Coordinates of C-alpha atoms in Angstrom, one line a residue:
Chain A
M155 CA 29.7 12.8 2.5
V156 CA 26.3 11.7 1.3
K157 CA 24.2 9.2 3.3
L158 CA 21.0 7.2 2.6
A159 CA 18.7 5.4 4.9
L160 CA 15.5 3.5 4.3
E161 CA 12.6 3.4 6.7
Q162 CA 10.0 0.7 6.3
L163 CA 9.6 1.0 2.6
G164 CA 6.7 -0.9 1.0
A165 CA 5.5 -1.3 -2.6
R166 CA 2.9 -3.3 -4.3
Y167 CA 1.9 -4.1 -7.9
G168 CA -1.9 -4.2 -7.7
Q169 CA -2.8 -6.5 -4.9
R170 CA 0.7 -8.2 -4.8
E171 CA 3.0 -6.9 -2.2
V172 CA 6.5 -6.9 -3.6
L173 CA 8.4 -4.9 -1.0
S174 CA 7.5 -4.7 2.7
D175 CA 9.1 -3.1 5.7
A176 CA 12.4 -2.6 3.9
S177 CA 14.6 -0.7 6.3
S178 CA 18.3 0.0 6.4
P179 CA 20.7 1.9 8.7
W180 CA 22.5 4.9 7.2
I181 CA 24.4 3.8 4.1
E182 CA 27.6 5.8 3.7
G183 CA 28.6 7.4 0.4
G184 CA 32.1 7.4 -1.0
V185 CA 32.3 3.7 -1.5
L186 CA 30.3 1.1 -3.5
T187 CA 27.3 -0.6 -2.0
A188 CA 26.0 -3.9 -3.4
L189 CA 22.4 -4.9 -3.4
V190 CA 22.2 -8.7 -3.6
G191 CA 19.3 -11.1 -3.7
A192 CA 17.8 -13.9 -5.8
N193 CA 15.7 -13.2 -8.9
A194 CA 12.4 -11.6 -8.1
A195 CA 13.6 -10.8 -4.6
G196 CA 12.5 -7.2 -5.2
K197 CA 15.8 -5.5 -6.1
S198 CA 14.4 -3.6 -9.0
T199 CA 11.3 -2.8 -7.1
L200 CA 13.4 -1.4 -4.2
F201 CA 15.3 0.8 -6.6
R202 CA 12.2 2.1 -8.3
R203 CA 10.6 2.8 -4.9
I204 CA 13.7 4.7 -3.8
A205 CA 13.8 6.6 -7.1
G206 CA 10.2 7.6 -6.7
Q207 CA 8.8 5.7 -9.6
L208 CA 6.7 3.6 -7.3
R209 CA 4.5 4.9 -4.5
G210 CA 4.2 3.0 -1.2
A211 CA 4.7 3.1 2.5
G212 CA 7.8 4.3 4.4
A213 CA 10.3 7.0 4.0
I214 CA 13.7 7.6 2.3
R215 CA 16.1 9.7 4.3
L216 CA 18.9 11.6 2.6
S217 CA 21.8 13.5 4.2
G218 CA 24.0 15.7 2.1
A219 CA 21.7 15.3 -1.0
T220 CA 18.2 16.0 -2.2
E221 CA 15.8 14.0 -4.2
S222 CA 16.9 15.7 -7.4
D223 CA 20.4 14.5 -6.9
L224 CA 19.2 10.9 -7.3
R225 CA 19.6 8.9 -10.5
Y226 CA 18.3 5.4 -11.2
M227 CA 19.7 3.2 -14.0
P228 CA 17.2 0.6 -15.0
Q229 CA 18.1 -2.9 -16.3
D230 CA 19.5 -3.0 -19.8
T231 CA 17.0 -2.9 -22.6
A232 CA 17.4 -2.4 -26.3
M233 CA 17.7 1.1 -27.7
T234 CA 16.3 1.5 -31.2
A235 CA 16.4 5.3 -31.5
A236 CA 18.3 6.9 -34.3
L237 CA 20.7 8.8 -32.0
T238 CA 24.5 8.6 -31.5
V239 CA 26.0 7.7 -28.2
Y240 CA 27.1 11.3 -27.7
E241 CA 23.6 12.6 -28.4
S242 CA 22.0 10.1 -26.0
V243 CA 24.3 11.2 -23.2
I244 CA 23.5 14.9 -24.0
L245 CA 19.9 13.9 -23.7
A246 CA 20.3 12.6 -20.2
L247 CA 22.2 15.8 -19.3
K248 CA 19.6 18.2 -20.7
Q249 CA 16.4 16.5 -19.3
G250 CA 14.4 19.0 -17.3
K251 CA 16.5 21.9 -18.4
G252 CA 15.3 24.5 -20.9
G253 CA 17.0 25.6 -24.0
W254 CA 18.2 23.8 -27.1
R255 CA 21.7 25.1 -27.0
L256 CA 24.6 23.4 -25.2
T257 CA 27.1 25.4 -23.2
P258 CA 30.8 24.5 -23.5
S259 CA 30.7 23.2 -19.9
E260 CA 27.9 20.9 -20.8
L261 CA 29.8 19.5 -23.7
T262 CA 32.8 19.0 -21.5
A263 CA 30.7 17.1 -19.0
V264 CA 29.6 14.7 -21.8
D265 CA 33.2 14.2 -23.0
D266 CA 34.3 13.7 -19.5
V267 CA 31.9 11.0 -18.6
L268 CA 32.5 9.1 -21.9
H269 CA 36.3 9.1 -21.2
R270 CA 35.7 8.1 -17.6
F271 CA 33.8 4.9 -18.6
G272 CA 36.0 4.1 -21.5
I273 CA 33.5 4.6 -24.3
A274 CA 34.8 7.8 -25.9
H275 CA 35.6 5.8 -29.0
L276 CA 31.9 5.0 -29.4
A277 CA 30.8 8.6 -29.3
E278 CA 29.7 8.8 -32.9
Q279 CA 28.2 5.3 -33.1
Q280 CA 24.4 4.9 -33.6
L281 CA 22.7 3.3 -30.6
P282 CA 21.1 0.4 -32.4
D283 CA 24.6 -0.6 -33.7
L284 CA 25.9 -1.2 -30.1
S285 CA 26.5 -4.6 -28.6
G286 CA 24.8 -5.4 -25.3
G287 CA 28.0 -4.6 -23.3
Q288 CA 28.5 -1.3 -25.1
R289 CA 24.9 -0.3 -24.5
Q290 CA 25.3 -1.0 -20.8
S291 CA 28.4 1.2 -20.6
V292 CA 26.4 4.0 -22.4
S293 CA 23.6 3.6 -19.9
I294 CA 26.1 4.1 -17.1
A295 CA 27.4 7.3 -18.8
Q296 CA 23.8 8.5 -19.2
T297 CA 23.2 8.0 -15.5
L298 CA 26.3 9.7 -14.2
V299 CA 26.6 12.6 -16.6
T300 CA 24.6 14.8 -14.3
R301 CA 27.0 13.9 -11.4
P302 CA 24.3 12.6 -9.1
K303 CA 25.0 12.1 -5.4
V304 CA 22.8 9.1 -5.0
V305 CA 23.1 6.5 -7.8
L306 CA 21.0 3.3 -8.0
M307 CA 22.2 0.9 -10.8
D308 CA 20.3 -2.2 -11.7
E309 CA 22.8 -4.8 -12.9
P310 CA 25.3 -2.4 -14.5
T311 CA 27.8 -5.1 -15.4
S312 CA 25.6 -8.1 -16.4
A313 CA 26.5 -7.8 -20.1
L314 CA 30.2 -6.9 -19.7
D315 CA 33.2 -9.1 -20.3
L316 CA 35.5 -9.7 -17.4
Y317 CA 38.0 -7.0 -18.3
R318 CA 35.2 -4.4 -18.7
Q319 CA 33.6 -5.4 -15.4
F320 CA 36.8 -4.6 -13.6
E321 CA 37.2 -1.4 -15.6
I322 CA 33.7 -0.2 -15.0
L323 CA 33.6 -1.1 -11.3
E324 CA 36.9 0.6 -10.8
A325 CA 35.6 3.7 -12.5
L326 CA 32.4 3.6 -10.4
R327 CA 34.5 3.2 -7.2
Q328 CA 36.6 6.3 -8.3
Y329 CA 33.4 8.2 -9.0
A330 CA 32.1 7.4 -5.5
A331 CA 35.4 8.3 -3.8
E332 CA 35.6 11.6 -5.7
T333 CA 32.0 12.8 -5.2
G334 CA 31.2 11.1 -1.9
A335 CA 28.1 9.8 -3.6
V336 CA 26.1 6.8 -2.4
V337 CA 26.4 4.3 -5.2
V338 CA 24.2 1.2 -4.9
L339 CA 24.7 -1.6 -7.5
A340 CA 22.4 -4.6 -7.9
V341 CA 24.9 -7.3 -8.8
H342 CA 24.7 -11.1 -9.0
D343 CA 28.4 -12.0 -9.0
L344 CA 29.2 -12.3 -5.3
N345 CA 33.0 -12.5 -5.9
Q346 CA 32.8 -9.3 -7.7
V347 CA 30.8 -7.8 -4.8
M348 CA 33.4 -9.0 -2.3
R349 CA 36.2 -7.4 -4.3
S350 CA 34.6 -4.1 -5.1
C351 CA 31.8 -3.3 -2.7
T352 CA 32.5 -2.1 0.8
T353 CA 28.9 -2.4 2.0
T354 CA 26.2 -5.0 1.1
I355 CA 22.5 -4.9 1.4
A356 CA 20.8 -8.4 1.2
L357 CA 17.2 -8.6 0.0
A358 CA 15.0 -11.7 0.2
G359 CA 11.3 -12.0 -0.4
G360 CA 10.8 -8.2 -0.5
R361 CA 12.5 -7.6 2.8
I362 CA 16.0 -6.4 3.7
I363 CA 17.5 -9.2 5.8
A364 CA 21.0 -7.7 6.3
T365 CA 22.9 -4.5 5.8
G366 CA 26.5 -4.0 6.7
P367 CA 30.2 -4.5 5.7
T368 CA 30.3 -6.9 2.8
L369 CA 32.3 -9.7 4.5
E370 CA 30.1 -9.6 7.5
V371 CA 26.9 -9.8 5.5
L372 CA 28.0 -12.4 2.9
T373 CA 28.3 -15.5 5.2
P374 CA 27.6 -19.0 4.0
D375 CA 24.4 -19.0 6.1
L376 CA 23.1 -15.8 4.4
I377 CA 24.1 -17.0 1.0
R378 CA 22.1 -20.3 1.6
Q379 CA 19.2 -18.2 2.7
L380 CA 19.4 -15.9 -0.3
Y381 CA 20.1 -18.4 -3.1
G382 CA 19.7 -21.9 -1.6
I383 CA 23.3 -22.5 -2.4
D384 CA 26.0 -24.2 -0.2
S385 CA 29.2 -22.2 -0.3
R386 CA 32.3 -21.3 1.6
V387 CA 34.0 -18.0 1.9
E388 CA 37.8 -18.5 1.9
R389 CA 40.9 -16.5 1.4
C390 CA 42.8 -17.0 -1.8
S391 CA 46.6 -17.4 -1.8
R392 CA 46.9 -13.6 -2.0
G393 CA 44.6 -13.0 0.9
C394 CA 41.5 -11.8 -1.0
P395 CA 38.2 -13.2 0.1
M396 CA 36.5 -15.6 -2.4
M397 CA 33.2 -17.4 -2.4
I398 CA 33.5 -21.1 -3.4
V399 CA 30.2 -22.7 -4.5
D400 CA 29.7 -26.3 -3.4
G401 CA 26.3 -26.7 -5.1
P402 CA 22.6 -26.3 -4.4
S403 CA 21.7 -26.7 -0.7
P404 CA 20.1 -30.2 -0.2
V405 CA 17.3 -28.8 1.9
E406 CA 16.3 -26.4 -1.0
F407 CA 16.5 -29.3 -3.4
Q408 CA 13.8 -31.3 -1.6
V409 CA 11.4 -28.2 -1.7
Chain B
M152 CA 41.9 4.2 -18.1
S153 CA 43.6 3.7 -21.4
S154 CA 41.3 5.9 -23.5
V155 CA 41.9 9.0 -21.4
A156 CA 44.7 9.9 -23.7
T157 CA 42.3 11.0 -26.4
E158 CA 41.8 14.8 -26.7
P159 CA 38.6 15.6 -24.8
A160 CA 37.6 18.4 -27.1
L161 CA 37.4 16.1 -30.0
H162 CA 33.9 14.8 -29.5
A163 CA 32.5 18.1 -28.7
G164 CA 33.9 19.3 -32.0
N165 CA 32.4 16.3 -33.8
Y166 CA 29.1 17.1 -32.2
R167 CA 29.3 20.8 -33.3
G168 CA 30.0 19.6 -36.8
R169 CA 27.0 17.3 -36.7
V170 CA 24.8 20.1 -35.6
A171 CA 26.1 22.3 -38.5
R172 CA 25.5 19.5 -41.0
R173 CA 21.9 19.1 -39.7
L174 CA 21.2 22.8 -40.0
V175 CA 22.4 22.6 -43.6
V176 CA 20.0 19.6 -44.2
L177 CA 17.2 21.6 -42.7
A178 CA 18.0 24.6 -44.9
G179 CA 18.2 22.3 -47.9
L180 CA 14.7 20.9 -47.1
A181 CA 13.4 24.4 -46.7
G182 CA 14.9 25.3 -50.1
L183 CA 13.3 22.3 -51.8
L184 CA 10.0 23.3 -50.2
V185 CA 10.2 26.9 -51.5
L186 CA 11.2 25.6 -55.0
S187 CA 8.4 23.1 -55.1
V188 CA 5.8 25.7 -54.0
A189 CA 7.1 28.1 -56.7
I190 CA 6.6 25.4 -59.4
D191 CA 3.3 24.4 -57.9
V192 CA 2.0 28.0 -58.2
S193 CA 3.2 28.4 -61.8
L194 CA 1.6 25.1 -63.0
G195 CA -2.0 24.9 -64.1
P196 CA -4.4 24.7 -67.1
A197 CA -3.7 28.4 -67.8
R198 CA -0.1 28.7 -68.9
Y199 CA 1.7 31.8 -67.5
A200 CA 5.4 32.6 -67.6
I201 CA 7.1 32.0 -64.3
S202 CA 8.2 35.7 -64.2
D203 CA 4.6 36.8 -64.6
V204 CA 3.5 34.5 -61.8
F205 CA 6.1 36.0 -59.4
R206 CA 5.2 39.5 -60.5
T207 CA 1.6 38.7 -59.6
I208 CA 2.5 37.3 -56.2
L209 CA 4.8 40.2 -55.3
A210 CA 2.6 43.0 -56.8
P211 CA -1.0 41.8 -57.2
G212 CA -2.3 45.2 -57.8
A213 CA -0.4 45.6 -61.0
A214 CA -1.4 42.3 -62.6
D215 CA -4.5 41.8 -64.8
L216 CA -7.6 40.6 -63.1
Q217 CA -7.8 37.1 -64.5
M218 CA -4.3 36.3 -63.7
R219 CA -4.7 37.7 -60.2
V220 CA -7.7 35.6 -59.6
V221 CA -6.0 32.4 -60.9
I222 CA -2.8 32.9 -58.9
W223 CA -4.2 34.4 -55.7
D224 CA -7.5 32.7 -55.3
I225 CA -6.9 29.3 -56.8
R226 CA -3.3 28.3 -57.1
M227 CA -1.8 30.0 -54.0
P228 CA -4.3 28.5 -51.5
M229 CA -3.8 25.1 -53.1
A230 CA 0.0 25.3 -53.0
L231 CA 0.0 26.6 -49.4
L232 CA -2.6 24.1 -48.2
A233 CA -0.2 21.4 -49.5
V234 CA 2.4 22.9 -47.2
T235 CA 0.3 23.2 -44.1
V236 CA -1.4 19.8 -44.5
G237 CA 1.9 18.0 -45.3
A238 CA 3.6 19.6 -42.3
S239 CA 0.7 18.8 -40.0
L240 CA 0.2 15.2 -41.0
S241 CA 4.0 14.6 -41.0
L242 CA 4.4 16.1 -37.5
A243 CA 1.4 14.1 -36.3
G244 CA 2.9 10.9 -37.6
A245 CA 6.3 11.8 -36.2
Q246 CA 5.0 12.3 -32.7
M247 CA 2.7 9.3 -32.9
Q248 CA 5.7 7.1 -33.8
T249 CA 7.6 8.7 -31.0
I250 CA 5.1 8.3 -28.2
L251 CA 3.8 4.9 -29.3
A252 CA 7.3 3.5 -30.0
N253 CA 6.0 2.2 -33.3
P254 CA 7.4 3.0 -36.8
L255 CA 3.9 2.2 -38.3
A256 CA 2.0 4.7 -36.3
S257 CA 0.4 7.5 -38.3
P258 CA -3.0 9.3 -38.5
F259 CA -3.8 6.8 -41.2
T260 CA -2.9 3.6 -39.4
L261 CA -4.5 4.6 -36.2
G262 CA -7.9 5.0 -37.8
L263 CA -8.2 8.8 -37.8
S264 CA -8.3 9.0 -41.6
A265 CA -10.8 6.2 -41.8
A266 CA -13.0 7.8 -39.2
A267 CA -12.9 11.1 -41.1
S268 CA -13.9 9.4 -44.3
F269 CA -16.8 7.8 -42.6
G270 CA -17.9 11.2 -41.2
A271 CA -17.6 12.8 -44.6
A272 CA -19.6 10.0 -46.1
L273 CA -22.3 10.4 -43.5
A274 CA -22.8 13.9 -44.9
M275 CA -22.5 13.0 -48.5
V276 CA -24.7 9.9 -48.6
L277 CA -27.2 10.4 -45.8
G278 CA -27.1 14.2 -45.5
V279 CA -26.5 13.7 -41.7
A280 CA -24.8 16.8 -40.2
L281 CA -23.2 16.0 -36.8
F282 CA -23.4 19.8 -36.1
P283 CA -26.5 21.1 -37.8
A284 CA -25.5 24.7 -37.2
A285 CA -22.8 24.5 -39.8
L286 CA -24.7 22.9 -42.7
W287 CA -22.6 24.5 -45.5
L288 CA -19.5 23.0 -43.9
M289 CA -21.2 19.7 -43.3
V290 CA -18.6 17.5 -45.0
P291 CA -15.4 18.8 -43.3
V292 CA -17.2 19.3 -39.9
N293 CA -18.5 15.7 -39.9
A294 CA -15.0 14.5 -40.9
F295 CA -13.4 16.4 -38.2
A296 CA -15.9 15.4 -35.6
M297 CA -15.5 11.7 -36.4
A298 CA -11.7 11.9 -36.6
M299 CA -11.6 13.7 -33.3
A300 CA -14.0 11.2 -31.8
A301 CA -11.7 8.3 -32.9
A302 CA -8.7 10.1 -31.5
L303 CA -10.4 10.8 -28.2
L304 CA -11.5 7.2 -28.0
I305 CA -7.9 6.1 -28.4
F306 CA -6.8 8.9 -26.0
G307 CA -9.4 7.8 -23.4
L308 CA -8.6 4.1 -23.6
S309 CA -4.9 4.9 -23.3
T310 CA -5.5 6.4 -19.9
L311 CA -6.9 3.2 -18.5
R312 CA -4.8 1.1 -16.2
G313 CA -2.4 -1.4 -17.8
V314 CA -2.9 -0.1 -21.4
T315 CA 0.4 -0.4 -23.2
V316 CA 1.5 1.3 -26.4
E317 CA 1.0 -2.0 -28.2
T318 CA -2.6 -2.0 -27.0
I319 CA -3.1 1.5 -28.4
V320 CA -1.7 0.5 -31.8
L321 CA -4.0 -2.6 -31.9
L322 CA -7.0 -0.4 -30.9
G323 CA -6.1 2.0 -33.7
I324 CA -6.0 -0.9 -36.2
A325 CA -9.3 -2.2 -35.0
L326 CA -10.7 1.3 -35.6
V327 CA -9.4 1.3 -39.2
F328 CA -11.3 -1.9 -39.9
T329 CA -14.5 -0.7 -38.1
F330 CA -14.7 2.6 -39.9
N331 CA -13.8 1.1 -43.3
A332 CA -16.6 -1.5 -42.8
A333 CA -19.1 1.3 -41.9
L334 CA -17.9 3.3 -44.9
A335 CA -18.4 0.4 -47.2
L336 CA -21.9 -0.1 -45.8
L337 CA -22.7 3.5 -46.5
Q338 CA -21.3 3.2 -50.0
Y339 CA -23.5 0.1 -50.6
F340 CA -26.6 2.1 -50.0
A341 CA -25.4 5.3 -51.6
S342 CA -26.9 6.9 -54.8
E343 CA -24.6 6.9 -57.7
Q344 CA -23.9 10.6 -57.4
A345 CA -23.2 10.4 -53.7
L346 CA -21.0 7.3 -54.2
S347 CA -18.8 9.1 -56.7
A348 CA -18.5 12.1 -54.3
V349 CA -17.5 9.7 -51.5
V350 CA -14.9 7.9 -53.6
F351 CA -13.4 11.2 -54.8
W352 CA -13.3 12.5 -51.2
T353 CA -11.5 9.5 -49.9
M354 CA -8.9 9.8 -52.6
G355 CA -7.8 13.1 -51.1
S356 CA -7.7 16.4 -53.0
L357 CA -6.4 19.9 -52.6
T358 CA -8.6 21.3 -55.3
K359 CA -11.1 22.7 -52.8
A360 CA -8.4 24.8 -51.0
T361 CA -9.4 28.2 -49.7
W362 CA -7.5 30.9 -47.8
G363 CA -9.7 30.1 -44.8
K364 CA -8.5 26.4 -44.8
V365 CA -4.9 27.5 -45.2
A366 CA -5.3 29.9 -42.2
V367 CA -7.0 27.2 -40.0
T368 CA -4.4 24.6 -40.7
A369 CA -1.6 27.1 -40.2
V370 CA -2.9 28.3 -36.9
I371 CA -3.2 24.8 -35.6
L372 CA 0.3 24.1 -36.7
A373 CA 1.5 27.3 -35.1
I374 CA 0.0 26.2 -31.8
C375 CA 1.1 22.6 -31.8
A376 CA 4.6 22.8 -33.1
P377 CA 5.9 25.1 -30.3
L378 CA 4.2 23.0 -27.7
F379 CA 6.1 19.9 -29.0
A380 CA 9.3 22.0 -29.3
R381 CA 9.2 22.9 -25.6
R382 CA 9.2 19.1 -24.9
A383 CA 11.9 18.3 -27.3
W384 CA 14.3 16.7 -24.8
A385 CA 11.7 14.7 -23.1
L386 CA 10.2 13.4 -26.4
T387 CA 13.6 12.4 -27.6
A388 CA 14.2 10.6 -24.3
I389 CA 11.0 8.6 -24.8
R390 CA 12.6 6.9 -27.8
L391 CA 15.2 5.4 -25.4
G392 CA 12.4 3.4 -23.9
E393 CA 9.8 4.1 -21.3
T394 CA 11.9 3.0 -18.2
R395 CA 15.0 4.8 -19.3
A396 CA 13.0 8.0 -20.0
A397 CA 11.3 7.7 -16.6
A398 CA 14.7 7.2 -15.0
M399 CA 15.8 10.4 -16.6
G400 CA 12.9 12.2 -14.9
V401 CA 10.5 12.3 -17.9
P402 CA 6.9 12.2 -16.8
V403 CA 6.2 9.5 -19.5
K404 CA 2.4 9.1 -19.0
R405 CA 1.6 12.7 -18.9
L406 CA 3.8 13.5 -21.9
R407 CA 2.2 10.7 -23.9
L408 CA -1.3 12.0 -23.1
E409 CA -0.4 15.6 -24.0
A410 CA 1.2 14.5 -27.2
L411 CA -1.7 12.3 -28.2
F412 CA -4.1 15.2 -27.8
L413 CA -2.0 17.5 -29.9
V414 CA -1.5 14.8 -32.5
S415 CA -5.3 14.3 -32.7
L416 CA -5.8 17.9 -33.4
L417 CA -3.0 18.0 -36.0
A418 CA -4.3 15.1 -37.9
A419 CA -8.1 15.6 -37.7
V420 CA -8.2 19.1 -39.1
P421 CA -6.2 18.6 -42.3
V422 CA -7.9 15.3 -43.1
S423 CA -11.3 17.0 -42.8
F424 CA -10.3 19.5 -45.4
V425 CA -8.5 17.4 -47.9
G426 CA -9.7 13.9 -47.4
T427 CA -7.5 10.8 -47.1
I428 CA -3.8 11.6 -47.8
G429 CA -2.4 8.7 -45.8
F430 CA 1.1 8.3 -46.9
I431 CA 2.6 11.6 -45.7
G432 CA 2.1 10.8 -42.0
I433 CA 4.4 7.8 -42.4
V434 CA 6.9 8.8 -45.0
G435 CA 7.5 12.4 -43.8
P436 CA 8.8 11.3 -40.4
H437 CA 10.9 8.4 -41.8
V438 CA 12.6 10.7 -44.3
A439 CA 13.4 13.2 -41.5
R440 CA 14.7 10.4 -39.3
L441 CA 17.0 9.0 -42.0
L442 CA 18.3 12.5 -42.8
L443 CA 18.5 14.0 -39.3
G444 CA 18.3 11.3 -36.7
E445 CA 15.8 11.5 -33.8
D446 CA 17.1 14.4 -31.8
Q447 CA 13.8 16.3 -31.7
R448 CA 15.6 19.6 -32.1
F449 CA 16.2 18.6 -35.7
F450 CA 13.7 15.8 -36.2
L451 CA 10.7 18.0 -35.4
P452 CA 11.3 20.8 -37.9
G453 CA 12.7 18.2 -40.3
A454 CA 9.6 16.1 -40.2
M455 CA 7.4 19.2 -40.9
L456 CA 9.6 20.3 -43.7
A457 CA 9.9 16.9 -45.3
G458 CA 6.1 16.3 -45.1
A459 CA 5.4 19.7 -46.5
A460 CA 8.0 19.3 -49.3
I461 CA 6.7 15.8 -50.2
L462 CA 3.1 16.9 -50.4
S463 CA 4.0 20.0 -52.3
A464 CA 6.0 18.0 -54.8
T465 CA 3.2 15.5 -55.1
S466 CA 0.8 18.4 -55.8
V467 CA 3.2 19.4 -58.7
L468 CA 3.2 15.9 -60.0
S469 CA -0.6 15.6 -59.8
K470 CA -0.9 18.5 -62.2
A471 CA 2.0 17.6 -64.4
L472 CA 1.4 13.9 -65.0
L473 CA -1.7 14.3 -67.1
P474 CA -1.7 17.8 -68.8
G475 CA -5.1 19.5 -68.2
A476 CA -6.1 17.2 -65.4
V477 CA -5.5 17.3 -61.6
L478 CA -5.1 13.7 -60.4
P479 CA -6.2 12.9 -56.8
I480 CA -3.3 13.8 -54.6
G481 CA -3.8 11.0 -52.1
V482 CA -3.3 8.5 -54.9
I483 CA -0.2 10.1 -56.3
T484 CA 1.4 10.4 -52.9
A485 CA 1.2 6.7 -52.5
L486 CA 2.1 5.7 -56.1
V487 CA 5.1 8.0 -56.4
G488 CA 6.1 8.0 -52.8
V489 CA 6.2 4.3 -52.1
P490 CA 9.0 3.4 -54.6
F491 CA 11.0 6.4 -53.4
F492 CA 10.5 5.4 -49.8
M493 CA 11.4 1.8 -50.4
V494 CA 14.7 2.8 -52.0
L495 CA 15.4 5.1 -49.1
I496 CA 14.8 2.6 -46.3
L497 CA 16.5 -0.3 -48.1
T498 CA 19.6 1.6 -49.0
K499 CA 20.2 3.2 -45.7
G500 CA 20.5 -0.1 -43.9
R501 CA 20.2 1.3 -40.4
K502 CA 19.0 -0.8 -37.5
S503 CA 16.8 2.0 -36.1
W504 CA 13.5 2.0 -37.9

């Protein structure tokens, strides 16, 4: 099983400190982990810092994986290149490897990841012709085609319809279970987090304020602290936990 | 998931088919290029039968002296210089467009050609040699020096903090205007004779081709193309966007600097030899992109072949349009190339550039 721990990570853009003293206990692989926090709380910065795209204070501890096993999926952006979906996934697979030829096993890996995330039918489509949701699914395939053991995904489901959200989160959950990988997802939909993610990391103002089992972390108090929202966490008639939003917290309103 | 039922081998098979089709397209481009060069060599004021031309190329010793001189010393260098220059400018444009994420980037639009023209005009109007040691090569050496200076300026500025690809493109456009203004000023003060020399030079011409120039451009191409080829996967990834490429492990900044340096070399040398042939650097890459997509394994050789074939075909046209005269090739490239290009981009209707 792969494990990831953060020790006092910091990062700054110029003079502005965006991440400080971000620490977490060991985060276990094999399940999905959510990273929650308000806009500009530093979620993307934390991912980029872990992925080595930003320098800064602190250390990243890995157990059962090395730095090269880590993949980061940035937030969705347009893709204008004249490439097919299939080619774009090959591209992710071949980065850093020599040789222009593809082995049969490499082609199988590409086919496999397209099937796994339900986009095999898009294989021959041109990237600029994709919808936002399709593009997001392609990004996920690009990220996982190398079968990384540590995966950081910045809002992987933000452009997906409800059905696809479930499909993708289920596929990601299966991937984590199969490979034992640490899979951290920055997600805004807390109900989706409660349903799919075993562990949750909460980030506010560039600091990690809680890490632990999702239902222990996502309390009404913490949700108010994160988003300035009054809410209740209740059980639905079938027993699954649900967050019910009452509205903006009055205290936050006055500010 | 529902789609697992599809046969997994299907898409790998499609991919192999696509690769095969692209190899055919590349072979087709190469065939067109060879054909065009053959016609180019056989065309000229002195009319020779094509069979005689080929006999002279294959067995120069057996041909009569006049024919050997015309074919080997005049037409062959011209025809081959069109190939090396076309390939170089097109490759330079292709990689500029790739690393700057801009379909308008080319040696022409980023000010390299304008800088070269200014350098050449310095020599022709004022007799200023930037490198006095090579007086007899004053015009090309000046042009090269100015083009390289412009390229290095862009290169240097792009290493500054916070400089984005958009900034680089804007800087290039500023350079175009600056050098054009400086050139106009020189022309204003030029003698009539110097003025006509400058105007002719800026129109672009292959008529001063020599084997030496062919060799120099070929060597530079032979150095730069493999260096780009080694970075094919990374260069293709850059077209998915900087953050995506970085997330795939591509050292985006370093790659961009390396590419910008190679591109400067690729663009500056041909321009200093043949003057301003602006259009190839834009149209060559776009033709290759439309035919082959942007996988650099095919795009890179495709852009070179397309650029070479287009310039070679233009060279043929520049001789054939007005019998007995060789029209300036830079002018023909734009006049004939633009309508063709418009049809191509308007009919393809793709959302990628």
